[in-house]
C-alpha cells in the first residue's frame, strides 16, 4: 500500500478520513486510495458532491473578505481541513496584512500538512483539537498567543458541524465558543442538509450511508435546526441561504467560482451571524 512521505507516522492509511475525502473532491493530492474509493462511492449517489464543496469554499472566501471589510482581522477556523487552494489565512492576508489565523482540526493529516504549510508564518498556527471539547481549543497556547479574545474574532465552523451527532451536543459546543468571544464577533457557518439537494432524499441518503459506513456519520439538519446554531448571533443579510446565494461575487471568486446554474451548488446552507 502507498505510504507517501507526508503521511504522519502512526496514522492508519487503510482507514478513510473525512478531511482526505474532502481534499479529493477539491482536486487536492493529500488523499489515499481508500479515501478516493469512499469518495467515488459517495458520488455514485450524488455525482455533484465536488460542486457542493466548491460552493462551500467560495462561500468561505466571500465571508472571510466580508469579515475583514467589517474590521474583523482575527480568525478561529475549527475543522479547517487539509490546506488546498485559497485558505483562510491567504484570503484574509490578501485583504489585510494584520490578519491572524488559528486553525483547528482533529485529523492528524490535516494538522501535519497545515503545520508544513505554515512553517515560518508568525501570524498563523494550527492546533490539534476537537470541536466537541471547546474548552481545550480556547485554552490552547496558540489561541492565547495569536488571538485577542477581548476584540472581535471571526469563528469559522465551515462544513464541520454536520460531523457532530446530536449526542455530541453541537449546540452546547457552539454556545461555549460564542460565550468566549467579544461582541462584534462573527460566526461563519455552512452545514449539509437535504434541503436544496436536487435529488430525492432516499437517493441522497445513499451518500449519508457511505459516511456512516466509515464511522464518520454525516448529520443532515434542516434549515431550522441549522439556524439554531446562530443563537446569540444576529444573522447578517441575506440570512441563512444556499451557499451561492450568500452575497455572490463572481468577479472576486474568479475561475473557482461556483457555477450558479449547477443545481448541486445550491445544496446545504451558509450564513454569517454577528454577536450582539
Ligand atoms: C469537510 S472538511 C471542511 C474543511 C474546511 N472547513 C472547508 O470548509 O473547506 C471537515 C473538516 O472537519 C474536521 N473535523 C470533523 N470533525 C471534527 C471535530 N470534532 N473536531 C475538529 N475537526 C473536525 C475534519 O477532520 C475535516 O478536516
PDB file of C-alpha atoms and ligand atoms in Angstrom:
ATOM      1  CA  UNK A   1       0.000   0.000   0.000  1.00  0.00           C
ATOM      2  CA  UNK A   2       1.281   3.500  -0.874  1.00  0.00           C
ATOM      3  CA  UNK A   3       2.652   5.448   2.069  1.00  0.00           C
ATOM      4  CA  UNK A   4       3.789   8.891   0.967  1.00  0.00           C
ATOM      5  CA  UNK A   5       6.465  10.758   2.908  1.00  0.00           C
ATOM      6  CA  UNK A   6       3.958  13.416   4.017  1.00  0.00           C
ATOM      7  CA  UNK A   7       1.794  10.866   5.866  1.00  0.00           C
ATOM      8  CA  UNK A   8       2.441  11.389   9.595  1.00  0.00           C
ATOM      9  CA  UNK A   9       3.699   8.296  11.405  1.00  0.00           C
ATOM     10  CA  UNK A  10       1.082   6.430  13.360  1.00  0.00           C
ATOM     11  CA  UNK A  11      -1.910   7.075  11.114  1.00  0.00           C
ATOM     12  CA  UNK A  12      -3.692   4.077   9.677  1.00  0.00           C
ATOM     13  CA  UNK A  13      -3.783   4.664   5.924  1.00  0.00           C
ATOM     14  CA  UNK A  14      -6.259   1.839   5.408  1.00  0.00           C
ATOM     15  CA  UNK A  15      -8.993   3.852   7.170  1.00  0.00           C
ATOM     16  CA  UNK A  16     -10.635   6.637   5.141  1.00  0.00           C
ATOM     17  CA  UNK A  17     -10.725  10.125   6.634  1.00  0.00           C
ATOM     18  CA  UNK A  18     -13.220  12.930   6.147  1.00  0.00           C
ATOM     19  CA  UNK A  19     -10.544  15.560   5.514  1.00  0.00           C
ATOM     20  CA  UNK A  20      -8.745  13.470   2.888  1.00  0.00           C
ATOM     21  CA  UNK A  21     -12.023  12.603   1.138  1.00  0.00           C
ATOM     22  CA  UNK A  22     -12.800  16.328   1.046  1.00  0.00           C
ATOM     23  CA  UNK A  23      -9.304  17.008  -0.307  1.00  0.00           C
ATOM     24  CA  UNK A  24     -10.038  14.538  -3.123  1.00  0.00           C
ATOM     25  CA  UNK A  25     -13.353  16.228  -4.008  1.00  0.00           C
ATOM     26  CA  UNK A  26     -11.494  19.534  -4.255  1.00  0.00           C
ATOM     27  CA  UNK A  27      -8.815  18.091  -6.540  1.00  0.00           C
ATOM     28  CA  UNK A  28      -6.079  18.013  -3.859  1.00  0.00           C
ATOM     29  CA  UNK A  29      -3.252  15.493  -3.647  1.00  0.00           C
ATOM     30  CA  UNK A  30      -3.323  14.573   0.080  1.00  0.00           C
ATOM     31  CA  UNK A  31      -5.522  11.504  -0.084  1.00  0.00           C
ATOM     32  CA  UNK A  32      -5.057   7.733  -0.268  1.00  0.00           C
ATOM     33  CA  UNK A  33      -6.711   5.096  -2.423  1.00  0.00           C
ATOM     34  CA  UNK A  34      -9.076   4.214   0.435  1.00  0.00           C
ATOM     35  CA  UNK A  35     -10.237   7.861   0.552  1.00  0.00           C
ATOM     36  CA  UNK A  36     -10.700   8.027  -3.219  1.00  0.00           C
ATOM     37  CA  UNK A  37     -12.719   4.809  -3.208  1.00  0.00           C
ATOM     38  CA  UNK A  38     -15.005   6.171  -0.496  1.00  0.00           C
ATOM     39  CA  UNK A  39     -15.419   9.479  -2.331  1.00  0.00           C
ATOM     40  CA  UNK A  40     -16.314   7.664  -5.552  1.00  0.00           C
ATOM     41  CA  UNK A  41     -18.876   5.533  -3.696  1.00  0.00           C
ATOM     42  CA  UNK A  42     -20.485   8.668  -2.251  1.00  0.00           C
ATOM     43  CA  UNK A  43     -20.503  10.235  -5.720  1.00  0.00           C
ATOM     44  CA  UNK A  44     -22.398   7.278  -7.138  1.00  0.00           C
ATOM     45  CA  UNK A  45     -25.358   8.622  -5.172  1.00  0.00           C
ATOM     46  CA  UNK A  46     -24.555  12.316  -5.531  1.00  0.00           C
ATOM     47  CA  UNK A  47     -22.379  12.964  -8.589  1.00  0.00           C
ATOM     48  CA  UNK A  48     -22.416  16.686  -7.847  1.00  0.00           C
ATOM     49  CA  UNK A  49     -20.595  16.442  -4.497  1.00  0.00           C
ATOM     50  CA  UNK A  50     -17.486  18.313  -5.764  1.00  0.00           C
ATOM     51  CA  UNK A  51     -19.756  21.192  -6.849  1.00  0.00           C
ATOM     52  CA  UNK A  52     -21.104  21.451  -3.307  1.00  0.00           C
ATOM     53  CA  UNK A  53     -17.557  21.539  -1.936  1.00  0.00           C
ATOM     54  CA  UNK A  54     -16.520  24.248  -4.404  1.00  0.00           C
ATOM     55  CA  UNK A  55     -19.579  26.321  -3.475  1.00  0.00           C
ATOM     56  CA  UNK A  56     -18.627  25.835   0.180  1.00  0.00           C
ATOM     57  CA  UNK A  57     -15.066  27.094  -0.373  1.00  0.00           C
ATOM     58  CA  UNK A  58     -16.278  30.041  -2.465  1.00  0.00           C
ATOM     59  CA  UNK A  59     -18.759  30.989   0.299  1.00  0.00           C
ATOM     60  CA  UNK A  60     -15.972  30.772   2.870  1.00  0.00           C
ATOM     61  CA  UNK A  61     -13.754  33.125   0.887  1.00  0.00           C
ATOM     62  CA  UNK A  62     -16.533  35.705   0.460  1.00  0.00           C
ATOM     63  CA  UNK A  63     -17.376  35.510   4.158  1.00  0.00           C
ATOM     64  CA  UNK A  64     -13.703  35.979   5.165  1.00  0.00           C
ATOM     65  CA  UNK A  65     -13.431  39.037   2.912  1.00  0.00           C
ATOM     66  CA  UNK A  66     -16.626  40.335   4.458  1.00  0.00           C
ATOM     67  CA  UNK A  67     -15.198  39.882   7.956  1.00  0.00           C
ATOM     68  CA  UNK A  68     -12.123  41.928   7.067  1.00  0.00           C
ATOM     69  CA  UNK A  69     -14.362  44.582   5.485  1.00  0.00           C
ATOM     70  CA  UNK A  70     -16.147  44.766   8.884  1.00  0.00           C
ATOM     71  CA  UNK A  71     -12.795  45.263  10.584  1.00  0.00           C
ATOM     72  CA  UNK A  72     -12.518  41.709  11.962  1.00  0.00           C
ATOM     73  CA  UNK A  73      -8.980  40.515  11.322  1.00  0.00           C
ATOM     74  CA  UNK A  74      -8.710  37.553  13.751  1.00  0.00           C
ATOM     75  CA  UNK A  75      -9.916  34.119  12.668  1.00  0.00           C
ATOM     76  CA  UNK A  76     -10.536  30.888  14.566  1.00  0.00           C
ATOM     77  CA  UNK A  77     -11.184  28.228  11.918  1.00  0.00           C
ATOM     78  CA  UNK A  78     -12.340  24.951  13.502  1.00  0.00           C
ATOM     79  CA  UNK A  79     -12.471  21.892  11.241  1.00  0.00           C
ATOM     80  CA  UNK A  80     -10.106  23.706   8.901  1.00  0.00           C
ATOM     81  CA  UNK A  81      -9.105  20.634   6.877  1.00  0.00           C
ATOM     82  CA  UNK A  82      -6.111  19.954   4.658  1.00  0.00           C
ATOM     83  CA  UNK A  83      -4.842  23.209   3.160  1.00  0.00           C
ATOM     84  CA  UNK A  84      -5.718  23.437  -0.518  1.00  0.00           C
ATOM     85  CA  UNK A  85      -6.061  26.468  -2.733  1.00  0.00           C
ATOM     86  CA  UNK A  86      -7.417  29.682  -1.167  1.00  0.00           C
ATOM     87  CA  UNK A  87      -7.040  29.039   2.555  1.00  0.00           C
ATOM     88  CA  UNK A  88      -8.406  31.407   5.166  1.00  0.00           C
ATOM     89  CA  UNK A  89      -5.020  32.947   6.018  1.00  0.00           C
ATOM     90  CA  UNK A  90      -4.285  33.608   2.345  1.00  0.00           C
ATOM     91  CA  UNK A  91      -7.649  35.256   1.690  1.00  0.00           C
ATOM     92  CA  UNK A  92      -7.513  37.288   4.904  1.00  0.00           C
ATOM     93  CA  UNK A  93      -3.854  38.268   4.386  1.00  0.00           C
ATOM     94  CA  UNK A  94      -4.638  39.456   0.850  1.00  0.00           C
ATOM     95  CA  UNK A  95      -7.243  41.766   2.386  1.00  0.00           C
ATOM     96  CA  UNK A  96      -5.156  42.915   5.382  1.00  0.00           C
ATOM     97  CA  UNK A  97      -1.571  42.247   6.408  1.00  0.00           C
ATOM     98  CA  UNK A  98      -2.706  42.223  10.069  1.00  0.00           C
ATOM     99  CA  UNK A  99      -4.725  39.030   9.732  1.00  0.00           C
ATOM    100  CA  UNK A 100      -4.154  36.385  12.403  1.00  0.00           C
ATOM    101  CA  UNK A 101      -5.476  32.885  11.987  1.00  0.00           C
ATOM    102  CA  UNK A 102      -5.646  29.863  14.262  1.00  0.00           C
ATOM    103  CA  UNK A 103      -6.653  26.666  12.510  1.00  0.00           C
ATOM    104  CA  UNK A 104      -8.050  23.712  14.465  1.00  0.00           C
ATOM    105  CA  UNK A 105      -8.597  20.157  13.272  1.00  0.00           C
ATOM    106  CA  UNK A 106      -8.662  16.741  14.908  1.00  0.00           C
ATOM    107  CA  UNK A 107      -7.328  14.892  11.876  1.00  0.00           C
ATOM    108  CA  UNK A 108      -3.564  14.197  12.073  1.00  0.00           C
ATOM    109  CA  UNK A 109      -3.053  14.573   8.314  1.00  0.00           C
ATOM    110  CA  UNK A 110      -4.816  17.950   8.274  1.00  0.00           C
ATOM    111  CA  UNK A 111      -2.721  19.062  11.250  1.00  0.00           C
ATOM    112  CA  UNK A 112       0.593  17.805   9.842  1.00  0.00           C
ATOM    113  CA  UNK A 113       0.036  19.308   6.421  1.00  0.00           C
ATOM    114  CA  UNK A 114      -1.159  22.631   7.878  1.00  0.00           C
ATOM    115  CA  UNK A 115       1.948  22.722  10.053  1.00  0.00           C
ATOM    116  CA  UNK A 116       4.152  22.174   6.996  1.00  0.00           C
ATOM    117  CA  UNK A 117       2.404  24.906   5.017  1.00  0.00           C
ATOM    118  CA  UNK A 118       2.524  27.371   7.924  1.00  0.00           C
ATOM    119  CA  UNK A 119       6.156  26.916   8.943  1.00  0.00           C
ATOM    120  CA  UNK A 120       7.727  30.331   9.438  1.00  0.00           C
ATOM    121  CA  UNK A 121       4.375  32.153   9.433  1.00  0.00           C
ATOM    122  CA  UNK A 122       4.253  34.024  12.755  1.00  0.00           C
ATOM    123  CA  UNK A 123       0.644  35.108  12.414  1.00  0.00           C
ATOM    124  CA  UNK A 124      -0.933  31.740  11.721  1.00  0.00           C
ATOM    125  CA  UNK A 125      -0.870  28.416  13.545  1.00  0.00           C
ATOM    126  CA  UNK A 126      -2.651  25.071  13.803  1.00  0.00           C
ATOM    127  CA  UNK A 127      -3.995  23.326  16.902  1.00  0.00           C
ATOM    128  CA  UNK A 128      -4.777  19.620  17.074  1.00  0.00           C
ATOM    129  CA  UNK A 129      -8.076  19.635  18.976  1.00  0.00           C
ATOM    130  CA  UNK A 130     -11.682  18.560  18.818  1.00  0.00           C
ATOM    131  CA  UNK A 131     -14.711  20.792  18.329  1.00  0.00           C
ATOM    132  CA  UNK A 132     -16.513  18.589  20.848  1.00  0.00           C
ATOM    133  CA  UNK A 133     -14.151  19.921  23.533  1.00  0.00           C
ATOM    134  CA  UNK A 134     -14.258  23.711  23.082  1.00  0.00           C
ATOM    135  CA  UNK A 135     -12.531  24.374  26.420  1.00  0.00           C
ATOM    136  CA  UNK A 136      -9.365  22.720  25.094  1.00  0.00           C
ATOM    137  CA  UNK A 137      -9.490  24.877  21.975  1.00  0.00           C
ATOM    138  CA  UNK A 138      -9.948  28.083  23.949  1.00  0.00           C
ATOM    139  CA  UNK A 139      -7.127  27.143  26.330  1.00  0.00           C
ATOM    140  CA  UNK A 140      -4.663  26.283  23.542  1.00  0.00           C
ATOM    141  CA  UNK A 141      -1.429  28.334  23.780  1.00  0.00           C
ATOM    142  CA  UNK A 142      -1.690  29.168  20.068  1.00  0.00           C
ATOM    143  CA  UNK A 143      -5.066  30.818  20.677  1.00  0.00           C
ATOM    144  CA  UNK A 144      -3.644  32.813  23.584  1.00  0.00           C
ATOM    145  CA  UNK A 145      -0.610  33.889  21.562  1.00  0.00           C
ATOM    146  CA  UNK A 146      -2.337  34.876  18.309  1.00  0.00           C
ATOM    147  CA  UNK A 147      -5.881  35.937  19.178  1.00  0.00           C
ATOM    148  CA  UNK A 148      -7.044  38.742  21.461  1.00  0.00           C
ATOM    149  CA  UNK A 149     -10.396  37.444  22.673  1.00  0.00           C
ATOM    150  CA  UNK A 150     -11.177  40.890  24.040  1.00  0.00           C
ATOM    151  CA  UNK A 151     -11.665  42.014  20.449  1.00  0.00           C
ATOM    152  CA  UNK A 152     -13.978  40.557  17.765  1.00  0.00           C
ATOM    153  CA  UNK A 153     -12.988  37.243  16.214  1.00  0.00           C
ATOM    154  CA  UNK A 154     -14.466  35.512  13.184  1.00  0.00           C
ATOM    155  CA  UNK A 155     -15.265  31.934  14.218  1.00  0.00           C
ATOM    156  CA  UNK A 156     -15.419  29.611  11.217  1.00  0.00           C
ATOM    157  CA  UNK A 157     -17.401  26.395  11.500  1.00  0.00           C
ATOM    158  CA  UNK A 158     -17.419  25.611   7.817  1.00  0.00           C
ATOM    159  CA  UNK A 159     -18.584  22.144   6.751  1.00  0.00           C
ATOM    160  CA  UNK A 160     -17.776  20.684  10.172  1.00  0.00           C
ATOM    161  CA  UNK A 161     -20.879  20.783  12.377  1.00  0.00           C
ATOM    162  CA  UNK A 162     -22.554  18.106  10.252  1.00  0.00           C
ATOM    163  CA  UNK A 163     -19.897  15.688  11.540  1.00  0.00           C
ATOM    164  CA  UNK A 164     -21.128  16.212  15.111  1.00  0.00           C
ATOM    165  CA  UNK A 165     -24.018  13.995  16.120  1.00  0.00           C
ATOM    166  CA  UNK A 166     -26.783  15.242  18.383  1.00  0.00           C
ATOM    167  CA  UNK A 167     -25.307  13.130  21.182  1.00  0.00           C
ATOM    168  CA  UNK A 168     -22.112  15.228  20.853  1.00  0.00           C
ATOM    169  CA  UNK A 169     -24.234  18.262  21.823  1.00  0.00           C
ATOM    170  CA  UNK A 170     -23.065  20.515  18.973  1.00  0.00           C
ATOM    171  CA  UNK A 171     -25.318  23.396  20.110  1.00  0.00           C
ATOM    172  CA  UNK A 172     -23.587  23.470  23.508  1.00  0.00           C
ATOM    173  CA  UNK A 173     -20.163  23.464  21.819  1.00  0.00           C
ATOM    174  CA  UNK A 174     -21.086  26.448  19.637  1.00  0.00           C
ATOM    175  CA  UNK A 175     -22.604  28.277  22.629  1.00  0.00           C
ATOM    176  CA  UNK A 176     -19.438  27.777  24.662  1.00  0.00           C
ATOM    177  CA  UNK A 177     -17.316  29.219  21.872  1.00  0.00           C
ATOM    178  CA  UNK A 178     -19.772  32.107  21.412  1.00  0.00           C
ATOM    179  CA  UNK A 179     -19.641  32.968  25.104  1.00  0.00           C
ATOM    180  CA  UNK A 180     -15.842  33.267  24.923  1.00  0.00           C
ATOM    181  CA  UNK A 181     -16.000  35.774  22.053  1.00  0.00           C
ATOM    182  CA  UNK A 182     -16.296  39.562  22.254  1.00  0.00           C
ATOM    183  CA  UNK A 183     -19.358  41.440  20.960  1.00  0.00           C
ATOM    184  CA  UNK A 184     -18.993  42.118  17.244  1.00  0.00           C
ATOM    185  CA  UNK A 185     -17.521  38.656  16.667  1.00  0.00           C
ATOM    186  CA  UNK A 186     -18.781  36.770  13.641  1.00  0.00           C
ATOM    187  CA  UNK A 187     -19.928  33.187  13.172  1.00  0.00           C
ATOM    188  CA  UNK A 188     -19.248  31.939   9.631  1.00  0.00           C
ATOM    189  CA  UNK A 189     -21.018  28.622   9.152  1.00  0.00           C
ATOM    190  CA  UNK A 190     -22.006  26.112   6.484  1.00  0.00           C
ATOM    191  CA  UNK A 191     -23.886  22.871   7.029  1.00  0.00           C
ATOM    192  CA  UNK A 192     -25.178  19.960   4.928  1.00  0.00           C
ATOM    193  CA  UNK A 193     -28.935  19.498   4.556  1.00  0.00           C
ATOM    194  CA  UNK A 194     -31.383  17.515   2.469  1.00  0.00           C
ATOM    195  CA  UNK A 195     -32.987  20.871   1.696  1.00  0.00           C
ATOM    196  CA  UNK A 196     -31.930  22.156  -1.703  1.00  0.00           C
ATOM    197  CA  UNK A 197     -30.383  18.883  -2.938  1.00  0.00           C
ATOM    198  CA  UNK A 198     -31.663  18.229  -6.468  1.00  0.00           C
ATOM    199  CA  UNK A 199     -32.337  14.543  -5.691  1.00  0.00           C
ATOM    200  CA  UNK A 200     -34.964  12.571  -3.795  1.00  0.00           C
ATOM    201  CA  UNK A 201     -33.994  12.195  -0.129  1.00  0.00           C
ATOM    202  CA  UNK A 202     -33.658   8.407  -0.458  1.00  0.00           C
ATOM    203  CA  UNK A 203     -31.032   8.811  -3.209  1.00  0.00           C
ATOM    204  CA  UNK A 204     -29.059  11.495  -1.355  1.00  0.00           C
ATOM    205  CA  UNK A 205     -29.366   9.226   1.685  1.00  0.00           C
ATOM    206  CA  UNK A 206     -27.001   6.801  -0.087  1.00  0.00           C
ATOM    207  CA  UNK A 207     -24.193   9.312   0.441  1.00  0.00           C
ATOM    208  CA  UNK A 208     -25.106   9.593   4.109  1.00  0.00           C
ATOM    209  CA  UNK A 209     -24.844   5.803   4.427  1.00  0.00           C
ATOM    210  CA  UNK A 210     -21.340   5.847   2.902  1.00  0.00           C
ATOM    211  CA  UNK A 211     -20.171   8.216   5.663  1.00  0.00           C
ATOM    212  CA  UNK A 212     -21.956   6.080   8.252  1.00  0.00           C
ATOM    213  CA  UNK A 213     -20.045   3.046   6.950  1.00  0.00           C
ATOM    214  CA  UNK A 214     -16.723   4.803   7.577  1.00  0.00           C
ATOM    215  CA  UNK A 215     -17.880   5.736  11.103  1.00  0.00           C
ATOM    216  CA  UNK A 216     -17.990   9.461  10.360  1.00  0.00           C
ATOM    217  CA  UNK A 217     -21.733   9.971  10.199  1.00  0.00           C
ATOM    218  CA  UNK A 218     -22.878  12.932   8.131  1.00  0.00           C
ATOM    219  CA  UNK A 219     -25.773  14.522  10.010  1.00  0.00           C
ATOM    220  CA  UNK A 220     -28.166  16.268   7.646  1.00  0.00           C
ATOM    221  CA  UNK A 221     -30.043  19.012   9.514  1.00  0.00           C
ATOM    222  CA  UNK A 222     -32.976  21.149   8.418  1.00  0.00           C
ATOM    223  CA  UNK A 223     -32.592  24.873   7.781  1.00  0.00           C
ATOM    224  CA  UNK A 224     -34.448  25.500  11.039  1.00  0.00           C
ATOM    225  CA  UNK A 225     -32.070  23.282  13.010  1.00  0.00           C
ATOM    226  CA  UNK A 226     -29.045  24.942  11.390  1.00  0.00           C
ATOM    227  CA  UNK A 227     -30.444  28.392  12.219  1.00  0.00           C
ATOM    228  CA  UNK A 228     -30.369  27.254  15.853  1.00  0.00           C
ATOM    229  CA  UNK A 229     -26.550  27.398  15.793  1.00  0.00           C
ATOM    230  CA  UNK A 230     -26.863  31.184  15.424  1.00  0.00           C
ATOM    231  CA  UNK A 231     -28.497  31.555  18.833  1.00  0.00           C
ATOM    232  CA  UNK A 232     -26.988  34.723  20.335  1.00  0.00           C
ATOM    233  CA  UNK A 233     -25.889  35.976  16.901  1.00  0.00           C
ATOM    234  CA  UNK A 234     -27.800  38.274  14.583  1.00  0.00           C
ATOM    235  CA  UNK A 235     -27.866  36.769  11.078  1.00  0.00           C
ATOM    236  CA  UNK A 236     -26.498  39.210   8.530  1.00  0.00           C
ATOM    237  CA  UNK A 237     -28.278  39.751   5.216  1.00  0.00           C
ATOM    238  CA  UNK A 238     -29.295  37.714   3.254  1.00  0.00           C
ATOM    239  CA  UNK A 239     -29.654  35.316   6.208  1.00  0.00           C
ATOM    240  CA  UNK A 240     -29.182  31.554   6.127  1.00  0.00           C
ATOM    241  CA  UNK A 241     -29.313  30.693   2.427  1.00  0.00           C
ATOM    242  CA  UNK A 242     -27.898  28.336  -0.209  1.00  0.00           C
ATOM    243  CA  UNK A 243     -24.162  28.964  -0.338  1.00  0.00           C
ATOM    244  CA  UNK A 244     -24.065  30.553  -3.832  1.00  0.00           C
ATOM    245  CA  UNK A 245     -26.830  32.960  -2.757  1.00  0.00           C
ATOM    246  CA  UNK A 246     -24.781  34.474   0.079  1.00  0.00           C
ATOM    247  CA  UNK A 247     -23.538  37.779  -1.365  1.00  0.00           C
ATOM    248  CA  UNK A 248     -22.370  36.313  -4.693  1.00  0.00           C
ATOM    249  CA  UNK A 249     -19.260  37.909  -6.153  1.00  0.00           C
ATOM    250  CA  UNK A 250     -18.204  36.066  -9.264  1.00  0.00           C
ATOM    251  CA  UNK A 251     -15.578  38.667 -10.121  1.00  0.00           C
ATOM    252  CA  UNK A 252     -13.742  38.009  -6.820  1.00  0.00           C
ATOM    253  CA  UNK A 253     -14.067  34.226  -6.901  1.00  0.00           C
ATOM    254  CA  UNK A 254     -12.805  34.107 -10.470  1.00  0.00           C
ATOM    255  CA  UNK A 255     -12.299  30.781 -12.176  1.00  0.00           C
ATOM    256  CA  UNK A 256     -13.009  28.866  -8.986  1.00  0.00           C
ATOM    257  CA  UNK A 257     -16.483  30.394  -8.610  1.00  0.00           C
ATOM    258  CA  UNK A 258     -19.363  28.021  -8.261  1.00  0.00           C
ATOM    259  CA  UNK A 259     -21.494  27.843 -11.381  1.00  0.00           C
ATOM    260  CA  UNK A 260     -24.863  29.110 -10.203  1.00  0.00           C
ATOM    261  CA  UNK A 261     -26.528  27.139 -12.956  1.00  0.00           C
ATOM    262  CA  UNK A 262     -25.359  23.886 -11.332  1.00  0.00           C
ATOM    263  CA  UNK A 263     -28.216  22.758  -9.074  1.00  0.00           C
ATOM    264  CA  UNK A 264     -25.870  20.842  -6.745  1.00  0.00           C
ATOM    265  CA  UNK A 265     -24.145  24.066  -5.708  1.00  0.00           C
ATOM    266  CA  UNK A 266     -27.399  25.101  -4.017  1.00  0.00           C
ATOM    267  CA  UNK A 267     -27.418  22.151  -1.593  1.00  0.00           C
ATOM    268  CA  UNK A 268     -26.959  22.893   2.101  1.00  0.00           C
ATOM    269  CA  UNK A 269     -26.800  26.245   3.854  1.00  0.00           C
ATOM    270  CA  UNK A 270     -24.384  29.040   4.623  1.00  0.00           C
ATOM    271  CA  UNK A 271     -24.714  32.108   6.773  1.00  0.00           C
ATOM    272  CA  UNK A 272     -22.854  34.714   8.802  1.00  0.00           C
ATOM    273  CA  UNK A 273     -24.006  35.998  12.188  1.00  0.00           C
ATOM    274  CA  UNK A 274     -22.739  38.832  14.390  1.00  0.00           C
ATOM    275  CA  UNK A 275     -22.647  38.594  18.164  1.00  0.00           C
ATOM    276  CA  UNK A 276     -24.537  41.482  19.756  1.00  0.00           C
TER     277      UNK A 276
HETATM  278  C1  LIG B   1     -15.341  18.821   5.009  1.00  0.00           C
HETATM  279  S1  LIG B   1     -13.860  19.322   5.824  1.00  0.00           S
HETATM  280  C2  LIG B   1     -14.029  21.114   5.809  1.00  0.00           C
HETATM  281  C3  LIG B   1     -12.720  21.861   5.721  1.00  0.00           C
HETATM  282  C4  LIG B   1     -12.847  23.382   5.680  1.00  0.00           C
HETATM  283  N1  LIG B   1     -13.524  23.900   6.863  1.00  0.00           N
HETATM  284  C5  LIG B   1     -13.619  23.815   4.461  1.00  0.00           C
HETATM  285  O1  LIG B   1     -14.823  24.015   4.559  1.00  0.00           O
HETATM  286  O2  LIG B   1     -13.020  23.927   3.389  1.00  0.00           O
HETATM  287  C6  LIG B   1     -14.260  18.949   7.524  1.00  0.00           C
HETATM  288  C7  LIG B   1     -13.072  19.017   8.459  1.00  0.00           C
HETATM  289  O3  LIG B   1     -13.548  18.981   9.793  1.00  0.00           O
HETATM  290  C8  LIG B   1     -12.699  18.164  10.551  1.00  0.00           C
HETATM  291  N2  LIG B   1     -13.467  17.679  11.709  1.00  0.00           N
HETATM  292  C9  LIG B   1     -14.512  16.817  11.718  1.00  0.00           C
HETATM  293  N3  LIG B   1     -14.953  16.636  12.979  1.00  0.00           N
HETATM  294  C10 LIG B   1     -14.163  17.413  13.780  1.00  0.00           C
HETATM  295  C11 LIG B   1     -14.107  17.645  15.182  1.00  0.00           C
HETATM  296  N4  LIG B   1     -14.958  17.039  16.002  1.00  0.00           N
HETATM  297  N5  LIG B   1     -13.172  18.489  15.664  1.00  0.00           N
HETATM  298  C12 LIG B   1     -12.282  19.095  14.831  1.00  0.00           C
HETATM  299  N6  LIG B   1     -12.281  18.901  13.494  1.00  0.00           N
HETATM  300  C13 LIG B   1     -13.205  18.075  12.969  1.00  0.00           C
HETATM  301  C14 LIG B   1     -12.277  17.049   9.607  1.00  0.00           C
HETATM  302  O4  LIG B   1     -11.090  16.418  10.041  1.00  0.00           O
HETATM  303  C15 LIG B   1     -12.130  17.825   8.316  1.00  0.00           C
HETATM  304  O5  LIG B   1     -10.810  18.286   8.159  1.00  0.00           O
END
